[in-house]
PDB file of C-alpha atoms in Angstrom:
ATOM      1  CA  UNK A   8       0.000   0.000   0.000  1.00 46.00           C
ATOM      2  CA  UNK A   9       2.795   2.434   0.901  1.00 48.00           C
ATOM      3  CA  UNK A  10       4.517   1.863  -2.441  1.00 54.00           C
ATOM      4  CA  UNK A  11       1.253   2.858  -4.166  1.00 53.00           C
ATOM      5  CA  UNK A  12       1.045   5.996  -2.032  1.00 52.00           C
ATOM      6  CA  UNK A  13       4.720   6.774  -2.629  1.00 56.00           C
ATOM      7  CA  UNK A  14       4.341   6.341  -6.400  1.00 64.00           C
ATOM      8  CA  UNK A  15       1.242   8.584  -6.356  1.00 69.00           C
ATOM      9  CA  UNK A  16       3.198  11.231  -4.453  1.00 68.00           C
ATOM     10  CA  UNK A  17       6.078  10.936  -6.913  1.00 67.00           C
ATOM     11  CA  UNK A  18       3.704  11.268  -9.861  1.00 73.00           C
ATOM     12  CA  UNK A  19       1.867  14.246  -8.345  1.00 74.00           C
ATOM     13  CA  UNK A  20       5.150  15.974  -7.578  1.00 70.00           C
ATOM     14  CA  UNK A  21       6.426  15.526 -11.127  1.00 70.00           C
ATOM     15  CA  UNK A  22       3.153  16.986 -12.443  1.00 75.00           C
ATOM     16  CA  UNK A  23       3.444  20.009 -10.134  1.00 71.00           C
ATOM     17  CA  UNK A  24       7.054  20.611 -11.102  1.00 68.00           C
ATOM     18  CA  UNK A  25       6.108  20.465 -14.779  1.00 71.00           C
ATOM     19  CA  UNK A  26       2.962  22.577 -14.288  1.00 72.00           C
ATOM     20  CA  UNK A  27       4.658  25.411 -12.423  1.00 67.00           C
ATOM     21  CA  UNK A  28       7.923  25.321 -14.366  1.00 65.00           C
ATOM     22  CA  UNK A  29      10.294  25.086 -11.440  1.00 60.00           C
ATOM     23  CA  UNK A  30      13.201  24.571 -13.802  1.00 55.00           C
ATOM     24  CA  UNK A  31      13.311  28.354 -14.274  1.00 51.00           C
ATOM     25  CA  UNK A  32      13.944  30.971 -11.649  1.00 58.00           C
ATOM     26  CA  UNK A  33      16.168  31.013  -8.623  1.00 64.00           C
ATOM     27  CA  UNK A  34      15.657  27.416  -7.501  1.00 69.00           C
ATOM     28  CA  UNK A  35      15.245  24.203  -9.404  1.00 72.00           C
ATOM     29  CA  UNK A  36      13.300  21.568  -7.460  1.00 71.00           C
ATOM     30  CA  UNK A  37      14.174  18.065  -8.658  1.00 75.00           C
ATOM     31  CA  UNK A  38      13.422  14.523  -7.595  1.00 78.00           C
ATOM     32  CA  UNK A  39      16.436  13.214  -5.726  1.00 79.00           C
ATOM     33  CA  UNK A  40      16.679  10.149  -7.952  1.00 81.00           C
ATOM     34  CA  UNK A  41      16.790  12.394 -11.045  1.00 78.00           C
ATOM     35  CA  UNK A  42      20.101  13.814  -9.819  1.00 79.00           C
ATOM     36  CA  UNK A  43      21.935  10.495  -9.510  1.00 82.00           C
ATOM     37  CA  UNK A  44      25.404  10.731 -10.974  1.00 81.00           C
ATOM     38  CA  UNK A  45      25.441  14.502 -11.238  1.00 81.00           C
ATOM     39  CA  UNK A  46      26.842  17.173  -8.982  1.00 85.00           C
ATOM     40  CA  UNK A  47      24.286  19.520  -7.433  1.00 82.00           C
ATOM     41  CA  UNK A  48      24.473  23.137  -8.430  1.00 82.00           C
ATOM     42  CA  UNK A  49      23.720  25.938  -5.969  1.00 79.00           C
ATOM     43  CA  UNK A  50      20.257  26.309  -7.581  1.00 78.00           C
ATOM     44  CA  UNK A  51      19.201  22.661  -7.405  1.00 79.00           C
ATOM     45  CA  UNK A  52      17.171  21.333  -4.479  1.00 77.00           C
ATOM     46  CA  UNK A  53      16.708  17.546  -4.357  1.00 81.00           C
ATOM     47  CA  UNK A  54      13.274  16.490  -3.135  1.00 79.00           C
ATOM     48  CA  UNK A  55      13.558  13.353  -1.045  1.00 85.00           C
ATOM     49  CA  UNK A  56       9.877  12.484  -0.749  1.00 84.00           C
ATOM     50  CA  UNK A  57      10.451   9.104   0.904  1.00 87.00           C
ATOM     51  CA  UNK A  58      11.582  10.942   4.055  1.00 87.00           C
ATOM     52  CA  UNK A  59       7.949  11.894   4.627  1.00 87.00           C
ATOM     53  CA  UNK A  60       6.747   8.281   4.834  1.00 90.00           C
ATOM     54  CA  UNK A  61       5.469   7.792   8.370  1.00 93.00           C
ATOM     55  CA  UNK A  62       7.374   4.600   9.173  1.00 92.00           C
ATOM     56  CA  UNK A  63      10.685   6.312   8.335  1.00 92.00           C
ATOM     57  CA  UNK A  64       9.774   9.408  10.351  1.00 93.00           C
ATOM     58  CA  UNK A  65       8.924   7.197  13.335  1.00 95.00           C
ATOM     59  CA  UNK A  66      12.173   5.226  13.047  1.00 93.00           C
ATOM     60  CA  UNK A  67      14.105   8.497  12.957  1.00 94.00           C
ATOM     61  CA  UNK A  68      12.256   9.759  16.035  1.00 95.00           C
ATOM     62  CA  UNK A  69      13.038   6.539  17.945  1.00 94.00           C
ATOM     63  CA  UNK A  70      16.761   7.158  17.430  1.00 92.00           C
ATOM     64  CA  UNK A  71      16.636  10.962  17.726  1.00 92.00           C
ATOM     65  CA  UNK A  72      14.666  10.867  21.004  1.00 93.00           C
ATOM     66  CA  UNK A  73      16.973   8.144  22.413  1.00 89.00           C
ATOM     67  CA  UNK A  74      14.120   5.650  22.818  1.00 92.00           C
ATOM     68  CA  UNK A  75      16.808   3.238  21.671  1.00 88.00           C
ATOM     69  CA  UNK A  76      20.228   4.306  22.893  1.00 88.00           C
ATOM     70  CA  UNK A  77      23.362   3.675  20.868  1.00 89.00           C
ATOM     71  CA  UNK A  78      21.982   1.454  18.089  1.00 91.00           C
ATOM     72  CA  UNK A  79      24.639  -0.757  16.541  1.00 92.00           C
ATOM     73  CA  UNK A  80      22.747  -2.359  13.630  1.00 93.00           C
ATOM     74  CA  UNK A  81      20.004  -1.389  11.198  1.00 91.00           C
ATOM     75  CA  UNK A  82      18.577  -3.875   8.720  1.00 92.00           C
ATOM     76  CA  UNK A  83      16.622  -2.804   5.630  1.00 87.00           C
ATOM     77  CA  UNK A  84      14.932  -4.949   2.999  1.00 86.00           C
ATOM     78  CA  UNK A  85      13.669  -3.665  -0.335  1.00 83.00           C
ATOM     79  CA  UNK A  86      11.503  -5.510  -2.823  1.00 81.00           C
ATOM     80  CA  UNK A  87      10.620  -3.893  -6.121  1.00 77.00           C
ATOM     81  CA  UNK A  88       8.994  -4.947  -9.357  1.00 75.00           C
ATOM     82  CA  UNK A  89      10.883  -4.457 -12.572  1.00 71.00           C
ATOM     83  CA  UNK A  90      10.278  -0.986 -13.914  1.00 68.00           C
ATOM     84  CA  UNK A  91       9.265   0.553 -10.554  1.00 72.00           C
ATOM     85  CA  UNK A  92      12.679   1.886  -9.586  1.00 77.00           C
ATOM     86  CA  UNK A  93      16.099   1.418 -11.132  1.00 78.00           C
ATOM     87  CA  UNK A  94      18.742  -0.259  -8.985  1.00 80.00           C
ATOM     88  CA  UNK A  95      20.610   3.048  -8.698  1.00 82.00           C
ATOM     89  CA  UNK A  96      17.447   4.817  -7.546  1.00 83.00           C
ATOM     90  CA  UNK A  97      16.738   2.149  -4.905  1.00 86.00           C
ATOM     91  CA  UNK A  98      20.311   2.291  -3.655  1.00 87.00           C
ATOM     92  CA  UNK A  99      20.208   6.107  -3.549  1.00 87.00           C
ATOM     93  CA  UNK A 100      16.974   6.019  -1.554  1.00 89.00           C
ATOM     94  CA  UNK A 101      18.118   3.369   0.920  1.00 91.00           C
ATOM     95  CA  UNK A 102      21.489   5.039   1.569  1.00 92.00           C
ATOM     96  CA  UNK A 103      19.724   8.373   2.039  1.00 92.00           C
ATOM     97  CA  UNK A 104      17.334   6.726   4.501  1.00 94.00           C
ATOM     98  CA  UNK A 105      20.280   5.433   6.528  1.00 95.00           C
ATOM     99  CA  UNK A 106      21.644   8.963   6.897  1.00 94.00           C
ATOM    100  CA  UNK A 107      18.176  10.411   7.537  1.00 94.00           C
ATOM    101  CA  UNK A 108      17.143   7.853  10.172  1.00 95.00           C
ATOM    102  CA  UNK A 109      20.469   7.713  12.020  1.00 94.00           C
ATOM    103  CA  UNK A 110      21.351  11.385  11.639  1.00 93.00           C
ATOM    104  CA  UNK A 111      24.895  10.256  10.763  1.00 94.00           C
ATOM    105  CA  UNK A 112      27.067  10.191   7.644  1.00 96.00           C
ATOM    106  CA  UNK A 113      27.894   6.986   5.774  1.00 96.00           C
ATOM    107  CA  UNK A 114      31.662   6.448   5.634  1.00 97.00           C
ATOM    108  CA  UNK A 115      31.879   3.002   4.054  1.00 96.00           C
ATOM    109  CA  UNK A 116      29.807   0.952   1.602  1.00 95.00           C
ATOM    110  CA  UNK A 117      30.437  -2.635   0.487  1.00 94.00           C
ATOM    111  CA  UNK A 118      28.215  -4.672  -1.808  1.00 90.00           C
ATOM    112  CA  UNK A 119      27.792  -8.180  -3.135  1.00 90.00           C
ATOM    113  CA  UNK A 120      25.398  -8.234  -6.094  1.00 84.00           C
ATOM    114  CA  UNK A 121      24.351 -10.821  -8.618  1.00 83.00           C
ATOM    115  CA  UNK A 122      23.335  -9.960 -12.154  1.00 73.00           C
ATOM    116  CA  UNK A 123      19.698 -10.816 -11.511  1.00 70.00           C
ATOM    117  CA  UNK A 124      18.678  -7.834  -9.402  1.00 70.00           C
ATOM    118  CA  UNK A 125      19.443  -9.166  -5.935  1.00 78.00           C
ATOM    119  CA  UNK A 126      22.257  -8.465  -3.568  1.00 83.00           C
ATOM    120  CA  UNK A 127      23.410  -7.325  -0.180  1.00 89.00           C
ATOM    121  CA  UNK A 128      24.768  -3.869   0.589  1.00 91.00           C
ATOM    122  CA  UNK A 129      26.494  -3.064   3.870  1.00 95.00           C
ATOM    123  CA  UNK A 130      27.097   0.523   4.953  1.00 96.00           C
ATOM    124  CA  UNK A 131      28.817   1.847   8.058  1.00 97.00           C
ATOM    125  CA  UNK A 132      28.085   5.264   9.569  1.00 95.00           C
ATOM    126  CA  UNK A 133      30.669   7.608  11.069  1.00 95.00           C
ATOM    127  CA  UNK A 134      29.783   6.442  14.583  1.00 94.00           C
ATOM    128  CA  UNK A 135      30.035   2.733  13.700  1.00 94.00           C
ATOM    129  CA  UNK A 136      26.393   1.762  13.095  1.00 94.00           C
ATOM    130  CA  UNK A 137      26.353  -1.230  10.753  1.00 95.00           C
ATOM    131  CA  UNK A 138      23.551  -0.990   8.189  1.00 94.00           C
ATOM    132  CA  UNK A 139      22.610  -3.906   5.956  1.00 92.00           C
TER     133      UNK A 139
END
């Protein structure tokens, strides 16, 4: 259900950006995944809409409010149909969620991937949280 809501939000946002022509003017609002592989300019603002999904907000609050003190491990799982998101877009989103939820920077990423769209990615934050 949340993936349907997220895709509707993504679609509505793209329509609004197109409708109001945000590519002109002082700021350029862009979907975060549209900026993969490019360097942000001072005018570009990436919109990371997945950060507004309630379950991610609640996870962030659990860590931010010290409900759980000194977490050492976070485990994420992502399942996607072909054509929903590219692998790069999924990876971008999940790594961004690690930094958003923990409030820390990622300092190391290691991956083991097969050619069939599955794999395991391990990231470590600057305070040693292991994220899989």
